[in-house]
Amino acid sequence: MSNFYVEFIQKRRAGGSGQHNHNTIAALLDQKYRSSKALKDHEIAHIMIALLMAGQHTSSAAGSWALLHLANREDDEALYQEQVKHFGDNGEPGKFRPLAYKDLRDLPVLDSVIKETLRVHPPIHSIMRAVRDDIPIPPTLAAPNSKSEGTYIVPKGHVVLASPLFVQMDPAIWKNANKWEPSRWNDPEGVAMMVLKEYTDEGSEKIDFGFGAVSKGTDSPYQPFGAGRHRYIGEQFAYLQLGTILSTLIRKMEFKIPTVVPEHNYHTMITMPKTPRDVHYRRCQFD
Ligand code: HEM
């Protein structure tokens, strides 16, 4: 894959491959590091691979998990009725207004289905960081229940791993943690709302990494998009994309699964459902 991109980039530099200036490779060719060095071809290639992985498998995995759960329960009816309420065209069965960006922002059932899917099945289960300098961790954080008074050091050169999946399924935090329960996101007094505030601009500490102030989100036990410097900046885009896909499908089809919701396959980079993962569908019939 790396070679494929490098060859493509080299053709682009040489003026081949068509001269499209408004795309990601063209933009990366113009970028410089802070040291004013330009990006090397293989670096652009690897950024493109990361983009492809980050943008494609995450949303498709999340969409698949949402469909499997909807097909397993009755929530698809609530989702359908929400579409009828907001987009139904003069009450005529099966007729809907086209989706518009502004409409997708105010659909609590759809929103809760996406949030809960990302809680139980965060596409990225582990996030790793190379430690560039020794990091002292005060005893209160490293081992809150220990009597030891020493500061713990995470040594330079080590790799630390944080798992959104682990905290998002922690029974000490979440009621019925293992259960896919979208309605938890509509309870104003519930834990879900509280941790969401810690994750979003509303309640989280802000930090500016050089591209405008963003919420840090590191304290929240809900982190499907990561936290800190590399937190995914297109969160709104992911919601828009998943919302559009689910709304379109739910308007046209009814779903059932022949078995149960599959287990996670942790052997893939992005957490996929294990096979069999069939969903049966039937086109909605309207007279
Ligand atoms: C449901 C959908 C998605 C989820 C759950 C998700 C999750 C994440 C997470 C957890 C990170 C942080 C990784 C880290 O800290 O090391 C991340 C970063 C990133 N995501 Fe996504 N993502 C989604 C969709 C997308 C899409 C659609 C794109 C592109 C079109 C994308 C592009 C990226 C990129 C480029 C980064 C790296 C940012 C950086 O390293 O500074 N993601 N994403």
Coordinates of C-alpha atoms and ligand atoms in Angstrom, one line a residue:
M1 CA 0.0 0.0 0.0
S2 CA 2.9 2.3 0.9
N3 CA 4.5 1.7 -2.5
F4 CA 1.2 2.3 -4.3
Y5 CA 0.8 5.7 -2.7
V6 CA 4.5 6.6 -3.1
E7 CA 4.3 5.9 -6.9
F8 CA 1.1 7.9 -7.1
I9 CA 2.7 10.9 -5.2
Q10 CA 5.8 10.8 -7.4
K11 CA 3.6 11.0 -10.5
R12 CA 1.8 13.9 -8.9
R13 CA 5.1 15.7 -8.2
A14 CA 6.1 15.0 -11.8
G15 CA 2.9 16.6 -13.0
G16 CA 1.1 13.4 -14.0
S17 CA -2.0 11.7 -12.7
G18 CA -4.3 14.6 -13.6
Q19 CA -3.8 17.9 -12.0
H20 CA -6.4 18.0 -9.2
N21 CA -5.4 20.6 -6.7
H22 CA -8.2 20.2 -4.2
N23 CA -7.6 16.9 -2.6
T24 CA -5.7 15.5 0.4
I25 CA -2.5 14.5 -1.3
A26 CA -2.2 17.9 -3.0
A27 CA -2.7 19.5 0.4
L28 CA -0.1 17.3 2.1
L29 CA 2.4 18.0 -0.7
D30 CA 2.2 21.7 0.3
Q31 CA 2.6 21.1 4.1
K32 CA 5.7 21.8 6.1
Y33 CA 6.8 20.6 9.6
R34 CA 7.4 23.3 12.2
S35 CA 11.1 23.0 11.4
S36 CA 10.1 24.1 7.8
K37 CA 11.1 20.7 6.4
A38 CA 8.7 19.3 3.7
L39 CA 6.9 16.0 4.2
K40 CA 8.7 13.0 2.5
D41 CA 6.8 10.9 0.0
H42 CA 6.6 7.9 2.3
E43 CA 5.3 10.1 5.2
I44 CA 2.5 11.3 3.0
A45 CA 1.8 7.7 1.9
H46 CA 1.6 6.6 5.5
I47 CA -0.7 9.5 6.5
M48 CA -3.0 8.5 3.6
I49 CA -3.0 4.9 4.8
A50 CA -3.9 6.1 8.4
L51 CA -6.7 8.3 6.9
L52 CA -8.1 5.4 4.9
M53 CA -8.1 3.1 8.0
A54 CA -9.3 5.8 10.3
G55 CA -12.1 7.0 8.1
Q56 CA -13.4 3.8 6.5
H57 CA -13.3 0.9 9.0
T58 CA -14.4 2.9 12.1
S59 CA -17.6 4.1 10.6
S60 CA -18.4 0.9 8.8
A61 CA -17.8 -1.1 12.0
A62 CA -19.9 1.3 14.1
G63 CA -22.7 1.2 11.5
S64 CA -22.6 -2.7 11.4
W65 CA -22.9 -3.0 15.2
A66 CA -25.8 -0.5 15.3
L67 CA -27.7 -2.5 12.6
L68 CA -27.0 -5.8 14.4
H69 CA -28.5 -4.4 17.7
L70 CA -31.4 -2.7 16.0
A71 CA -32.2 -6.0 14.2
N72 CA -32.0 -7.8 17.5
R73 CA -34.6 -5.6 19.3
E74 CA -37.6 -3.4 18.8
D75 CA -35.7 -0.1 18.8
D76 CA -35.9 0.1 15.0
E77 CA -39.6 1.0 15.4
A78 CA -38.7 4.0 17.7
L79 CA -36.1 5.1 15.2
Y80 CA -38.5 4.8 12.3
Q81 CA -41.2 6.7 14.2
E82 CA -38.7 9.5 14.9
Q83 CA -38.1 9.7 11.1
V84 CA -41.8 9.9 10.5
K85 CA -42.2 12.6 13.1
H86 CA -39.4 14.8 11.7
F87 CA -39.4 14.0 8.0
G88 CA -42.8 12.4 7.2
D89 CA -44.2 14.1 4.1
N90 CA -47.8 15.1 5.0
G91 CA -48.3 11.9 6.9
E92 CA -48.2 9.8 3.7
P93 CA -46.8 6.3 4.7
G94 CA -43.3 5.7 3.4
K95 CA -42.8 9.3 2.1
F96 CA -40.1 11.3 3.7
R97 CA -38.4 14.7 3.1
P98 CA -34.8 14.3 2.1
L99 CA -32.3 14.5 5.0
A100 CA -30.6 17.9 5.7
Y101 CA -27.6 18.5 7.9
K102 CA -29.5 20.8 10.3
D103 CA -32.2 18.2 10.8
L104 CA -29.8 15.4 11.8
R105 CA -28.7 17.5 14.9
D106 CA -32.0 17.2 16.7
L107 CA -32.9 13.5 16.6
P108 CA -32.6 12.1 20.2
V109 CA -33.4 8.4 19.4
L110 CA -30.9 8.3 16.5
D111 CA -28.3 10.1 18.6
S112 CA -28.7 7.7 21.5
V113 CA -28.4 4.7 19.2
I114 CA -25.1 6.0 17.9
K115 CA -23.7 7.0 21.3
E116 CA -24.6 3.6 22.8
T117 CA -23.1 1.7 19.9
L118 CA -19.9 3.6 20.3
R119 CA -19.9 2.9 24.1
V120 CA -20.3 -0.9 23.8
H121 CA -18.4 -1.2 20.5
P122 CA -15.8 1.5 20.3
P123 CA -14.1 0.8 16.9
I124 CA -10.7 1.6 18.4
H125 CA -10.4 -0.5 21.6
S126 CA -6.8 0.6 22.5
I127 CA -4.9 3.8 22.1
M128 CA -1.1 3.8 22.4
R129 CA 1.4 6.5 23.1
A130 CA 5.2 6.4 23.1
V131 CA 6.6 8.0 26.2
R132 CA 9.0 10.7 25.2
D133 CA 10.1 11.8 28.7
D134 CA 9.9 10.3 32.1
I135 CA 6.4 11.0 33.5
P136 CA 5.9 11.2 37.2
I137 CA 2.5 10.0 38.4
P138 CA 1.6 11.1 41.9
P139 CA 0.7 8.2 44.3
T140 CA -2.9 9.5 44.5
L141 CA -3.4 8.7 40.8
A142 CA -1.1 5.7 40.4
A143 CA -2.5 3.7 43.2
P144 CA -5.1 5.5 45.2
N145 CA -5.6 2.7 47.7
S146 CA -2.0 2.1 48.4
K147 CA -0.2 3.4 51.5
S148 CA 3.0 3.9 49.5
E149 CA 4.1 7.5 49.3
G150 CA 6.5 7.2 46.4
T151 CA 5.8 8.8 43.1
Y152 CA 5.5 6.3 40.3
I153 CA 7.5 7.0 37.1
V154 CA 6.5 6.0 33.6
P155 CA 10.0 5.7 32.0
K156 CA 10.9 7.4 28.7
G157 CA 10.9 4.8 25.9
H158 CA 8.0 2.8 27.3
V159 CA 4.6 2.6 25.5
V160 CA 1.4 3.3 27.4
L161 CA -1.9 2.0 26.4
A162 CA -5.4 3.4 27.3
S163 CA -8.5 1.4 26.4
P164 CA -11.8 3.3 25.8
L165 CA -13.5 -0.1 25.7
F166 CA -12.3 -0.9 29.3
V167 CA -13.7 2.3 30.9
Q168 CA -16.8 2.4 28.7
M169 CA -17.8 -1.1 30.0
D170 CA -16.7 -0.7 33.6
P171 CA -19.6 -1.9 35.8
A172 CA -18.3 0.4 38.6
I173 CA -19.3 3.3 36.4
W174 CA -22.1 2.1 34.1
K175 CA -25.4 0.5 35.2
N176 CA -25.9 -2.7 33.3
A177 CA -22.6 -2.0 31.6
N178 CA -22.7 -4.9 29.2
K179 CA -26.2 -4.1 28.0
W180 CA -26.8 -2.1 24.8
E181 CA -29.3 0.3 26.1
P182 CA -29.7 3.6 24.0
S183 CA -32.2 5.1 26.4
R184 CA -29.5 5.6 29.0
W185 CA -28.4 8.6 26.9
N186 CA -31.8 10.3 27.3
D187 CA -31.9 10.2 31.1
P188 CA -30.9 13.8 32.2
E189 CA -29.9 12.5 35.7
G190 CA -28.1 9.4 34.5
V191 CA -24.3 8.6 34.5
A192 CA -24.2 8.8 30.7
M193 CA -25.2 12.4 30.6
M194 CA -22.6 13.3 33.3
V195 CA -19.7 11.6 31.6
L196 CA -20.8 13.0 28.2
K197 CA -20.4 16.5 29.7
E198 CA -16.9 15.6 30.8
Y199 CA -16.2 14.6 27.2
T200 CA -17.7 17.5 25.3
D201 CA -17.0 21.2 25.1
E202 CA -19.7 21.8 27.7
G203 CA -17.9 20.4 30.7
S204 CA -14.4 19.4 29.8
E205 CA -11.1 21.3 30.3
K206 CA -10.1 23.1 27.1
I207 CA -6.6 23.0 25.5
D208 CA -5.2 24.6 22.4
F209 CA -2.7 22.3 20.6
G210 CA -2.2 24.9 17.8
F211 CA -5.5 24.5 15.9
G212 CA -8.0 26.2 18.2
A213 CA -9.2 25.3 21.7
V214 CA -10.7 21.8 21.9
S215 CA -12.0 19.9 24.9
K216 CA -9.4 17.5 26.4
G217 CA -11.8 14.8 27.4
T218 CA -9.2 12.9 29.3
D219 CA -11.2 12.7 32.6
S220 CA -14.3 11.1 31.0
P221 CA -14.9 7.4 31.0
Y222 CA -16.6 7.8 27.6
Q223 CA -13.9 8.3 25.0
P224 CA -14.9 6.6 21.7
F225 CA -13.0 9.3 19.8
G226 CA -9.9 9.2 22.0
A227 CA -8.8 12.2 24.1
G228 CA -6.1 14.8 24.2
R229 CA -3.9 15.9 21.3
H230 CA -4.9 13.2 18.9
R231 CA -8.6 13.1 19.7
Y232 CA -10.5 12.7 16.5
I233 CA -11.4 16.2 15.3
G234 CA -14.2 15.0 12.9
E235 CA -16.5 13.7 15.6
Q236 CA -19.4 15.7 14.2
F237 CA -18.7 14.3 10.8
A238 CA -18.8 10.7 12.1
Y239 CA -22.2 11.4 13.7
L240 CA -23.4 12.9 10.5
Q241 CA -22.2 10.0 8.4
L242 CA -23.6 7.3 10.7
G243 CA -26.9 9.3 11.2
T244 CA -27.3 9.5 7.4
I245 CA -26.7 5.8 6.8
L246 CA -29.0 4.6 9.6
S247 CA -31.8 7.1 8.7
T248 CA -31.7 6.0 5.1
L249 CA -31.8 2.3 5.9
I250 CA -34.4 2.6 8.6
R251 CA -36.8 4.5 6.2
K252 CA -36.7 1.7 3.7
M253 CA -36.2 -1.6 5.5
E254 CA -37.0 -3.7 8.5
F255 CA -34.2 -5.8 10.0
K256 CA -34.0 -9.0 12.0
I257 CA -31.1 -11.2 12.9
P258 CA -31.4 -15.0 12.7
T259 CA -29.2 -15.6 15.8
V260 CA -27.8 -13.2 18.5
V261 CA -25.6 -10.2 18.3
P262 CA -22.1 -11.6 17.6
E263 CA -19.1 -11.3 19.9
H264 CA -16.2 -8.9 19.3
N265 CA -13.4 -10.0 17.1
Y266 CA -10.4 -8.3 18.7
H267 CA -8.0 -9.8 16.2
T268 CA -8.8 -7.1 13.7
M269 CA -7.3 -3.6 14.1
I270 CA -10.8 -2.1 14.3
T271 CA -13.2 -4.2 16.4
M272 CA -15.5 -6.1 14.1
P273 CA -18.3 -8.5 14.8
K274 CA -17.4 -12.2 14.7
T275 CA -19.0 -14.3 12.0
P276 CA -21.8 -15.3 11.5
R277 CA -23.0 -11.7 11.4
D278 CA -25.9 -11.8 9.0
V279 CA -28.8 -9.4 9.1
H280 CA -32.0 -10.2 7.4
Y281 CA -33.9 -7.4 5.9
R282 CA -37.3 -6.8 4.3
R283 CA -38.2 -3.7 2.2
C284 CA -41.1 -1.8 3.9
Q285 CA -44.3 -2.2 1.9
F286 CA -46.7 0.8 1.8
D287 CA -50.1 0.7 0.2
Ligands
HEM1 C1 -17.3 6.3 14.4 C2 -16.3 6.8 13.7 C3 -15.0 7.0 14.3 C4 -14.4 6.7 15.5 C5 -15.0 6.0 16.6 C6 -13.0 7.2 15.5 C7 -12.1 7.1 16.5 C8 -10.9 7.7 16.6 C9 -10.0 7.7 17.7 C10 -10.2 6.9 19.0 C11 -8.9 8.4 17.4 C12 -7.7 8.7 18.3 C13 -6.6 7.8 18.0 C14 -5.4 8.2 19.0 O1 -5.6 8.9 19.9 O2 -4.3 7.6 18.8 C15 -9.1 8.9 16.0 C16 -8.2 9.7 15.3 C17 -8.3 10.0 14.0 N1 -9.4 9.8 13.2 FE1 -11.1 8.8 13.7 N2 -12.8 7.9 14.3 C18 -13.9 7.8 13.5 C19 -14.1 8.2 12.2 C20 -13.2 8.8 11.5 C21 -13.3 9.3 10.1 C22 -14.6 9.1 9.3 C23 -12.1 9.8 9.7 C24 -11.7 10.4 8.4 C25 -12.5 10.7 7.4 C26 -11.2 9.7 10.8 C27 -9.9 10.2 10.8 C28 -9.1 10.2 11.9 C29 -7.7 10.7 11.9 C30 -7.0 11.3 10.7 C31 -7.2 10.6 13.2 C32 -5.9 10.9 13.7 C33 -5.8 12.2 14.4 C34 -4.4 12.4 15.0 O3 -3.6 11.5 15.1 O4 -4.1 13.6 15.3 N3 -11.9 9.1 11.9 N4 -10.3 8.5 15.6

